[in-house]
GROMACS .gro file of C-alpha atoms in nm:
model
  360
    1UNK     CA    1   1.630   4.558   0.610
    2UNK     CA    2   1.589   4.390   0.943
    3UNK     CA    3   1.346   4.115   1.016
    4UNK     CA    4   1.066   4.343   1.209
    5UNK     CA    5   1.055   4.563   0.870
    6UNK     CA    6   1.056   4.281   0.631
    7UNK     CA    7   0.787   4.118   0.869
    8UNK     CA    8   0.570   4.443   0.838
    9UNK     CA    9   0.618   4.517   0.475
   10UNK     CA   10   0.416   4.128   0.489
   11UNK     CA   11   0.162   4.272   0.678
   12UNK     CA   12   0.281   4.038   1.002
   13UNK     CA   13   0.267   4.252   1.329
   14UNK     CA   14   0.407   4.074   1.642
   15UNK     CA   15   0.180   4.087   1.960
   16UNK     CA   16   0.404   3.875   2.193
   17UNK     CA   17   0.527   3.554   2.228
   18UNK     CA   18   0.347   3.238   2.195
   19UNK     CA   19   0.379   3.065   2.559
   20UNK     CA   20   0.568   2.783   2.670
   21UNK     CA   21   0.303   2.496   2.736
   22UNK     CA   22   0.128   2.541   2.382
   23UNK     CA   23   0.480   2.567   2.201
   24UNK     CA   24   0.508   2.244   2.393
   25UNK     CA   25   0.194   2.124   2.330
   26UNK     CA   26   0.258   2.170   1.962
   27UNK     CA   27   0.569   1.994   1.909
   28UNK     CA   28   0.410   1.683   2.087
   29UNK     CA   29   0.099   1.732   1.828
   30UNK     CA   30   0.324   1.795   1.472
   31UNK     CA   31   0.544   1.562   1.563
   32UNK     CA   32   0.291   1.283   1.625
   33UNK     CA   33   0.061   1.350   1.363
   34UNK     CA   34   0.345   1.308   1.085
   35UNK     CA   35   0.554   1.002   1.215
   36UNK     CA   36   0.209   0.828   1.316
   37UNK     CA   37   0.046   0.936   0.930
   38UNK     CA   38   0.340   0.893   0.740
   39UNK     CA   39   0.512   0.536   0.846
   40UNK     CA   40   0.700   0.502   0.490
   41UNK     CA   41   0.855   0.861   0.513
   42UNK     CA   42   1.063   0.644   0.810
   43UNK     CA   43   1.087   1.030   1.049
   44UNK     CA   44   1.171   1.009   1.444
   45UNK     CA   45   0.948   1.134   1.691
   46UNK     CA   46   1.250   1.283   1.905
   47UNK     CA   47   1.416   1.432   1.636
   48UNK     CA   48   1.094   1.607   1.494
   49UNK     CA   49   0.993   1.688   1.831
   50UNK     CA   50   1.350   1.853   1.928
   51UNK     CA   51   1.331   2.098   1.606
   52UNK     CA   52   1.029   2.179   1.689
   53UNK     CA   53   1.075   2.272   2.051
   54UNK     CA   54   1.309   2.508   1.987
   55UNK     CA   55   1.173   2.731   1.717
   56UNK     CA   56   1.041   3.103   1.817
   57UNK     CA   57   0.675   3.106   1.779
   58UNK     CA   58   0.467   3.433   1.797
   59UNK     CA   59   0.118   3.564   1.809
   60UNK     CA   60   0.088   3.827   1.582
   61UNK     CA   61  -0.185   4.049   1.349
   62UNK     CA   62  -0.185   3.941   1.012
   63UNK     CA   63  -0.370   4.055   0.675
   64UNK     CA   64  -0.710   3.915   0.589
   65UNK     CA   65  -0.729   3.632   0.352
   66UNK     CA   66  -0.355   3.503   0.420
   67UNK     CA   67  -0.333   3.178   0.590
   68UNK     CA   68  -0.384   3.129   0.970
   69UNK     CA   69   0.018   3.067   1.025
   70UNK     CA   70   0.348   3.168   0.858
   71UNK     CA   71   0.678   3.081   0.848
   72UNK     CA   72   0.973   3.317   0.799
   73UNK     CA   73   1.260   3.135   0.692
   74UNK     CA   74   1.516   3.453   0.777
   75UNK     CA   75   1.459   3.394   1.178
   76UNK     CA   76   1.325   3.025   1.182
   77UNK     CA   77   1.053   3.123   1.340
   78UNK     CA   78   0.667   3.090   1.300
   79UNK     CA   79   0.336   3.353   1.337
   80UNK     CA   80  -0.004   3.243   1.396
   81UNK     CA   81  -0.323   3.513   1.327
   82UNK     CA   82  -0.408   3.629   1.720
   83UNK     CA   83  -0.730   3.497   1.803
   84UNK     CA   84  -0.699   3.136   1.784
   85UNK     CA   85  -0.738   2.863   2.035
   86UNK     CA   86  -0.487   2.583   2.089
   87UNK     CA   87  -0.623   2.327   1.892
   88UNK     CA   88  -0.609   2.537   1.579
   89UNK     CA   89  -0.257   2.642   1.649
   90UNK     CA   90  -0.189   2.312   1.682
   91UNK     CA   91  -0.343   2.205   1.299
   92UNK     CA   92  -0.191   2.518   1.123
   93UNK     CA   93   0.158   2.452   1.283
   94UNK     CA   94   0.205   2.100   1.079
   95UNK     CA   95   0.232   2.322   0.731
   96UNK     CA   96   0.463   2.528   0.867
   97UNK     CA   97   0.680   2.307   1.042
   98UNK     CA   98   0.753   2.106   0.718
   99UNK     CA   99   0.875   2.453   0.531
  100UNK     CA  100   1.132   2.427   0.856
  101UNK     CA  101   1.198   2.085   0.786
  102UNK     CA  102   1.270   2.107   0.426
  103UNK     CA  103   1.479   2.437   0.428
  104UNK     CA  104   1.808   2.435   0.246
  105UNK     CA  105   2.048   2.726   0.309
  106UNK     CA  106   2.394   2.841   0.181
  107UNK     CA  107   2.664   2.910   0.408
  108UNK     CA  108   2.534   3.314   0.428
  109UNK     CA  109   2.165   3.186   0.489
  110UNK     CA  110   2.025   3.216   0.183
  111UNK     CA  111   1.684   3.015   0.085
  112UNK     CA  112   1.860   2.780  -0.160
  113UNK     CA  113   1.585   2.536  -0.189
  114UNK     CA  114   1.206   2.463  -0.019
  115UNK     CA  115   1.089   2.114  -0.108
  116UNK     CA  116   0.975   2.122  -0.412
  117UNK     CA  117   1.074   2.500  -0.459
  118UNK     CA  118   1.404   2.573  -0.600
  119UNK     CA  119   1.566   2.934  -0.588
  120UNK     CA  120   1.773   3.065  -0.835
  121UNK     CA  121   1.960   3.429  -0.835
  122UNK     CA  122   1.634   3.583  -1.037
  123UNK     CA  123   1.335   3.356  -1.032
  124UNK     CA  124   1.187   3.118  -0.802
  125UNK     CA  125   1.032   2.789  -0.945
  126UNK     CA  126   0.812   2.561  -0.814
  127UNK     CA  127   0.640   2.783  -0.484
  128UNK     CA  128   0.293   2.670  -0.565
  129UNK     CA  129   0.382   2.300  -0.625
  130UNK     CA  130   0.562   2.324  -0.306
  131UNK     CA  131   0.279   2.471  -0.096
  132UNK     CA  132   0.052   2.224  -0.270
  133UNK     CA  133   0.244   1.910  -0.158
  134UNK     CA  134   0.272   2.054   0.185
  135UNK     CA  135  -0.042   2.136   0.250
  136UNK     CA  136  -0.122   1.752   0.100
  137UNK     CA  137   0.113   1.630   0.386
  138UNK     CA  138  -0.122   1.809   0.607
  139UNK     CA  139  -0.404   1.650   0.530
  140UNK     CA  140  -0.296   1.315   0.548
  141UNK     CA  141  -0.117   1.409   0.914
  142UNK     CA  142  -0.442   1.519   0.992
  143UNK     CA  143  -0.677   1.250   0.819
  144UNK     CA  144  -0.912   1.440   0.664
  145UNK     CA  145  -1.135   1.344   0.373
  146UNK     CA  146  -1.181   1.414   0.078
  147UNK     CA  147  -1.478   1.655  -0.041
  148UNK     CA  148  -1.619   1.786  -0.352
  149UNK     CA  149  -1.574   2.170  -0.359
  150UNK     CA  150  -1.678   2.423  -0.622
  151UNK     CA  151  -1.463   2.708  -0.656
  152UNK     CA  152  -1.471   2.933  -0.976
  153UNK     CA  153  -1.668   2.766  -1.159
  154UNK     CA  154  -1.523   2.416  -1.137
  155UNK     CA  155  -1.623   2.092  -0.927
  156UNK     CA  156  -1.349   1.903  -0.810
  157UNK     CA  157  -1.253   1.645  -0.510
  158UNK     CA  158  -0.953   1.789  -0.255
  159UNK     CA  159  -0.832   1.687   0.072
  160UNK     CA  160  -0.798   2.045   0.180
  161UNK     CA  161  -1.102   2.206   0.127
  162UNK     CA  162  -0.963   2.546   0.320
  163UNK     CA  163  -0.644   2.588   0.179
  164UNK     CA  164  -0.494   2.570  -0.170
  165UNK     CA  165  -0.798   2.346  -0.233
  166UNK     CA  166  -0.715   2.418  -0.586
  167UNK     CA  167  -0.349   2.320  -0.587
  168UNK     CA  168  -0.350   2.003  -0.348
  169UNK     CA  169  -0.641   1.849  -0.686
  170UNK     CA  170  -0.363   1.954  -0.933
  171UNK     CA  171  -0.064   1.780  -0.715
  172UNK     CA  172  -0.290   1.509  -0.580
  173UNK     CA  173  -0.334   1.443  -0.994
  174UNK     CA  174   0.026   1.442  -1.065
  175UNK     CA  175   0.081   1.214  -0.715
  176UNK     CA  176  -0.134   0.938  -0.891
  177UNK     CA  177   0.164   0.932  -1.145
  178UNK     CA  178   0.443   0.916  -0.954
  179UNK     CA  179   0.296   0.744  -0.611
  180UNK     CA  180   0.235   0.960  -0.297
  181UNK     CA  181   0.559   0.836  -0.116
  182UNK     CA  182   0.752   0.946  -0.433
  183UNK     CA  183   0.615   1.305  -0.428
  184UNK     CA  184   0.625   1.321   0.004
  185UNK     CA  185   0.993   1.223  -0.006
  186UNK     CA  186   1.125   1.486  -0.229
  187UNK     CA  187   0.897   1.722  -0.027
  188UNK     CA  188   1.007   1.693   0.267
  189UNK     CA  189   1.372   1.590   0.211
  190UNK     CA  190   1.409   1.876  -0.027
  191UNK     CA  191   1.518   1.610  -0.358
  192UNK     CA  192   1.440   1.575  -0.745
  193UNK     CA  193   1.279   1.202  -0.710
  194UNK     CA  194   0.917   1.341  -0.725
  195UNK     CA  195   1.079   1.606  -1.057
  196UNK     CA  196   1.245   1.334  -1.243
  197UNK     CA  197   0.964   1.110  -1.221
  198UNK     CA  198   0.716   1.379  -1.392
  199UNK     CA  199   0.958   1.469  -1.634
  200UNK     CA  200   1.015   1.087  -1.728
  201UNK     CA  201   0.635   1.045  -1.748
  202UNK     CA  202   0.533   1.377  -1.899
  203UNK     CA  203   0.836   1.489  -2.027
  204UNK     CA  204   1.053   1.791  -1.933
  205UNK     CA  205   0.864   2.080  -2.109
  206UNK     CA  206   0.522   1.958  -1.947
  207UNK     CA  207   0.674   1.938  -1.623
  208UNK     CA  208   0.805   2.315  -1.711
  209UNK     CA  209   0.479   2.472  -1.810
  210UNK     CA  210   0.280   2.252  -1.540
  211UNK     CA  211   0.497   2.407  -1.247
  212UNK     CA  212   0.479   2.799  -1.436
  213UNK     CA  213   0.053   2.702  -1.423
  214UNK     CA  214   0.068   2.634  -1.065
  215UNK     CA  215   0.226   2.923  -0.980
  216UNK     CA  216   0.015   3.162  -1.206
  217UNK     CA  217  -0.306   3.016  -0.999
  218UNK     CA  218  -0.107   3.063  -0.677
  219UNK     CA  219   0.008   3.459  -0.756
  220UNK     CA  220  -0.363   3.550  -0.905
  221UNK     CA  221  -0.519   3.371  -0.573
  222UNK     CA  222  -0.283   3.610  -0.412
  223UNK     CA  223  -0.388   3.951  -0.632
  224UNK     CA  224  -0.785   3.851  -0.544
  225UNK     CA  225  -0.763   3.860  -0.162
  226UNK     CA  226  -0.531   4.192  -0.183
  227UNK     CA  227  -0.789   4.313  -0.447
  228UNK     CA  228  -1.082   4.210  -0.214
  229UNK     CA  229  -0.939   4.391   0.112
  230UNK     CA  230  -0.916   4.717  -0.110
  231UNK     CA  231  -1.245   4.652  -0.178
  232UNK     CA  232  -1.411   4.590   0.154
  233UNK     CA  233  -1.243   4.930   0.280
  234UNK     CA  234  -1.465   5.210   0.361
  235UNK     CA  235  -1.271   5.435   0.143
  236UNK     CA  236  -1.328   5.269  -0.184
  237UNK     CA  237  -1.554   5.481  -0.389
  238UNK     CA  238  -1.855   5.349  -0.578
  239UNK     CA  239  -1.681   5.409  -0.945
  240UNK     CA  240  -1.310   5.242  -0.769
  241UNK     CA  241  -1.531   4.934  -0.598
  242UNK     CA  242  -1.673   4.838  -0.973
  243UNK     CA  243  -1.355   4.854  -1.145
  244UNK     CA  244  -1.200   4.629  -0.875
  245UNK     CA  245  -1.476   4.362  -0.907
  246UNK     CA  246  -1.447   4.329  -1.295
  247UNK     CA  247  -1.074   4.350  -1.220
  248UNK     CA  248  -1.122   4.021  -0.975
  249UNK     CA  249  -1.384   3.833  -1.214
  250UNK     CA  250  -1.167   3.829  -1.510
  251UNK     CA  251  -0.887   3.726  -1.228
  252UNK     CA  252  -1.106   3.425  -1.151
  253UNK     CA  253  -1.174   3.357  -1.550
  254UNK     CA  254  -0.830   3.341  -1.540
  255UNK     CA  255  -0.762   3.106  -1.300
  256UNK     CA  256  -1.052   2.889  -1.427
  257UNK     CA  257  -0.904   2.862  -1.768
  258UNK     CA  258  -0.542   2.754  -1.636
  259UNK     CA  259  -0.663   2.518  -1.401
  260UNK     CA  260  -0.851   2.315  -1.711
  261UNK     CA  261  -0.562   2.371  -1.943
  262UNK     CA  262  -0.318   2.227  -1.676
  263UNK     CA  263  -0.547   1.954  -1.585
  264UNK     CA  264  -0.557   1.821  -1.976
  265UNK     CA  265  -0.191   1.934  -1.973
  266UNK     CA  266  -0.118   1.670  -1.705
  267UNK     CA  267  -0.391   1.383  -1.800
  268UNK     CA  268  -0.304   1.422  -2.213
  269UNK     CA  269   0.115   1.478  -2.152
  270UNK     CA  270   0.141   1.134  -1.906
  271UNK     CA  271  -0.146   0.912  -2.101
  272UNK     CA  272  -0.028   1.003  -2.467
  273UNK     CA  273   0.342   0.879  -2.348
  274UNK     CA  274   0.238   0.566  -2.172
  275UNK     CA  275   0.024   0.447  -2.447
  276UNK     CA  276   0.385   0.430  -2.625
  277UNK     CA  277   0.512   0.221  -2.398
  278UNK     CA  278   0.219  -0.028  -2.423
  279UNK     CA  279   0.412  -0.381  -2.505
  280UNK     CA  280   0.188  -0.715  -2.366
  281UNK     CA  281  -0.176  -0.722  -2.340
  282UNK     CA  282  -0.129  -0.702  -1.933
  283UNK     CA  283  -0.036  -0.315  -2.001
  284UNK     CA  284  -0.325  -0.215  -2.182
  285UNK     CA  285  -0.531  -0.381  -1.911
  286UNK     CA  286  -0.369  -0.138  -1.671
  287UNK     CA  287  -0.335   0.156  -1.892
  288UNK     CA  288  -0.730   0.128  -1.902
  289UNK     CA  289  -0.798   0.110  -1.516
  290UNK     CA  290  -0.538   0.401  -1.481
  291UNK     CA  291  -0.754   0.609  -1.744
  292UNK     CA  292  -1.061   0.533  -1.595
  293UNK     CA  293  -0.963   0.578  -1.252
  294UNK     CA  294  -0.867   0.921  -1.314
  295UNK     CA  295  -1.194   1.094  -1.396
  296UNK     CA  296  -1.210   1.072  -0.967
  297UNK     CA  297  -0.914   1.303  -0.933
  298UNK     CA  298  -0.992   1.510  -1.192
  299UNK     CA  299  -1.232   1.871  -1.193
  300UNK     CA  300  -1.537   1.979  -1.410
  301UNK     CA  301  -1.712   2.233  -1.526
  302UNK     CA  302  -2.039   2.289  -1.704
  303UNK     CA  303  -1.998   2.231  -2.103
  304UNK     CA  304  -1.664   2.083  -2.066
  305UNK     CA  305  -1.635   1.713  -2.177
  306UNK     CA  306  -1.286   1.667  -2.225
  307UNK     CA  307  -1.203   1.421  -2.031
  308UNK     CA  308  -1.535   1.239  -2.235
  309UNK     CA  309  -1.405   1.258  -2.539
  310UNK     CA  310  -1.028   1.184  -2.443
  311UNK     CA  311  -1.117   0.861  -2.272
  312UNK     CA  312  -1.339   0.770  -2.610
  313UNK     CA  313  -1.109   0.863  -2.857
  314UNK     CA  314  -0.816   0.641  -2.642
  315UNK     CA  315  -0.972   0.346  -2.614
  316UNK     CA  316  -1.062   0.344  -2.929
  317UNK     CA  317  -0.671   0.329  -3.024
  318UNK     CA  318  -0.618   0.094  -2.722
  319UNK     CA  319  -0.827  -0.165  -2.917
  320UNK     CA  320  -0.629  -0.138  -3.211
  321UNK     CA  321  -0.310  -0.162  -3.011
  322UNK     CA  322  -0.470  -0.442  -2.897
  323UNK     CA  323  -0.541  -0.655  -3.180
  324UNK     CA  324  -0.161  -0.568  -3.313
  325UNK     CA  325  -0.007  -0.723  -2.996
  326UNK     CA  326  -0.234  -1.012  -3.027
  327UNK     CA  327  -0.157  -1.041  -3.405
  328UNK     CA  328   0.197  -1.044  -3.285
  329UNK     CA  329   0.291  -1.327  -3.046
  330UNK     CA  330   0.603  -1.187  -2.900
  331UNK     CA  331   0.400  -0.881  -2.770
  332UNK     CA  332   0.122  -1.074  -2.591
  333UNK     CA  333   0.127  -1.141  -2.246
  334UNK     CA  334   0.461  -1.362  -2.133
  335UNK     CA  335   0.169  -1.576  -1.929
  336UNK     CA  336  -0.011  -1.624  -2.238
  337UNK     CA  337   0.270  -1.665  -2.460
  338UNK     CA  338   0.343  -1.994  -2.610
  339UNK     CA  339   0.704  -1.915  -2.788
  340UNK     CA  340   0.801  -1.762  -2.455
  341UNK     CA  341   0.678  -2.109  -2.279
  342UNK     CA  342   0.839  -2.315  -2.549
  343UNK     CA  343   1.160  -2.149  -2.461
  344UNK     CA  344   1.141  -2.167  -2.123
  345UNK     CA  345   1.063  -2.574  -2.127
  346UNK     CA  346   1.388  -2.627  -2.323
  347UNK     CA  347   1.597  -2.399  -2.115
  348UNK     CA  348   1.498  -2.632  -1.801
  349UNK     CA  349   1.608  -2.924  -2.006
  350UNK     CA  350   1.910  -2.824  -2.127
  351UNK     CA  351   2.002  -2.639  -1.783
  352UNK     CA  352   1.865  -2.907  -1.576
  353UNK     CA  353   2.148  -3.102  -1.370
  354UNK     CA  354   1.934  -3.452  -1.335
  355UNK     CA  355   1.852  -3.462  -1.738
  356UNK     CA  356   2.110  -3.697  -1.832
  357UNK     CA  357   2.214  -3.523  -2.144
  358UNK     CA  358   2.379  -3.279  -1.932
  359UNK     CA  359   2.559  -3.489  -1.718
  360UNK     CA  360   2.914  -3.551  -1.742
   0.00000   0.00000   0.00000
């Protein structure tokens, strides 16, 4: 199949090429926006700017509901809907330019790996945890907030209140375990720091059925806006049009119900493990402001109080953890510690080269 036929069986149509000053104007933009918004990524101006320049950018008619820009990884190259002005082109190109920049290939060109997204011979793992994270790049490049959105049923904060608002909460949660320059490294450089974090704090079959969750809200977002097109055409009878819509609202129940399982699957899976690692009273200080902290990342929904009744039921065991490391000296804070002091004071006398009882 060549690339105009696997470009139309995607619903992309070309119009014409995208002209030179705004492919210019472009790379200037992406480039800027990243190396100015991410300093501790450490990326080059030039070298963004030179990648940029050179890939084949096209107007094109695309399907309702997809995003404004695409790129297709077969021809390096990168569509934008017809219609928009340059600023626009200019803020949809930055998601699309870091697929570019995190593309790994084999030596016949296949897609090997995309960030966060690995490719295998018969599955793909880890597309909507990918597009999440990039689209989180995008945000920051681009400074915006973050808002409060309600989308099927839930209330939750996101930095991308457009696109994948539902996915960039879910990452943005799993970034406040592993630190945002963790998860932007390995999504952009195309490495498992950002993976083998989650899996050391949530362990390896959360971090399996987290990324499988993601992608189930990703590929029923995708069956709703094909669903809705069929049903805004003038050929869809009265008796077709209802079946779609109950079709669509148990699609959205759906994606309701694995949003809040994955959201207690992350918040339960990385709390439950650090509260066995909780040694010195200084941890459970932190372990508290972490918990508490977290109901701002986190969404709701009307009747739910999970969240409620997991932060309860936790600090209730924190404050028996508590009085067993303060029943047990070794445990308690090393500032507060007076064995660990004791210690200390004779090690600088024995150690110490003016005590005269260990001079020569």
């Amino acid at each position: 199949m060549n690339i105009e036929k696997e470009l139309k069986k995607e619903g992309i149509s070309i119009i014409g090429e995208l002209d030179k000053f705004s492919v210019e104007s472009i790379a200037k933009f992406v480039s800027k926006k990243i190396c100015e918004n991410l300093p501790d990524q450490h990326l080059d101006y030039n070298t963004l700017y030179a990648r940029i320049i050179k890939l084949p950018m096209y107007i094109a008619s695309m399907p309702e509901g997809i995003s404004e820009a695409n790129y297709f990884y077969k021809n390096n190259s990168i569509y934008f809907r017809d219609g928009m002005g340059l600023s626009d082109l200019e803020k949809f190109a930055i998601h699309e330019c870091i697929h570019h920049f995190q593309e790994i290939k084999d030596k016949n060109n296949n897609l090997k790996r995309l960030g966060l997204c690995e490719f295998f011979d018969f599955k793909v793992t880890g597309m909507a945890l990918n597009e999440g994270a990039v689209q989180l790049i995008t945000s920051k490049a681009l400074h915006n907030n973050m808002d409060t959105e309600k989308y099927y049923g839930i209330t939750f904060p996101t930095l991308s209140s457009s696109y994948y608002p539902l996915l960039c909460n879910l990452v943005y949660q799993l970034a406040y375990i592993t630190g945002e320059q963790v998860l932007f490294d390995s999504t952009l450089h195309s490495n498992d720091n950002f993976k083998n974090k989650i899996i050391n704090a949530c362990g390896e079959k959360s971090y399996n059925n987290i990324i499988k969750n993601l992608d189930k809200i990703l590929y029923t977002e995708e069956k709703i806006i094909k669903l809705t097109s069929k049903l805004q055409s003038p050929n869809c009878s009265d008796k077709k049009s209802n079946k779609i819509s109950i079709l669509i609202d148990k699609l959205k129940s759906n994606i309701h119900d694995t949003f809040i399982k994955t959201q207690n699957l992350i918040m339960t899976s990385y709390f439950d493990n650090y509260y066995f690692n909780l040694y010195t009273t200084e941890d459970i200080d932190e372990f508290r402001n972490k918990l508490y902290n977290y109901k701002n990342l986190i969404g709701f929904n009307s009747g739910n109080n999970f969240y409620n009744t997991y932060y309860i039921n936790t600090m209730s065991k924190l404050d028996l953890k508590y009085e067993e490391i303060m029943n047990n000296v070794y445990l308690i804070n090393s500032k507060n510690n007076i064995i660990i002091k004791f210690f200390n004071k004779l090690k600088q006398l024995l150690f110490n080269p003016n005590n005269e009882y260990t001079r020569k």
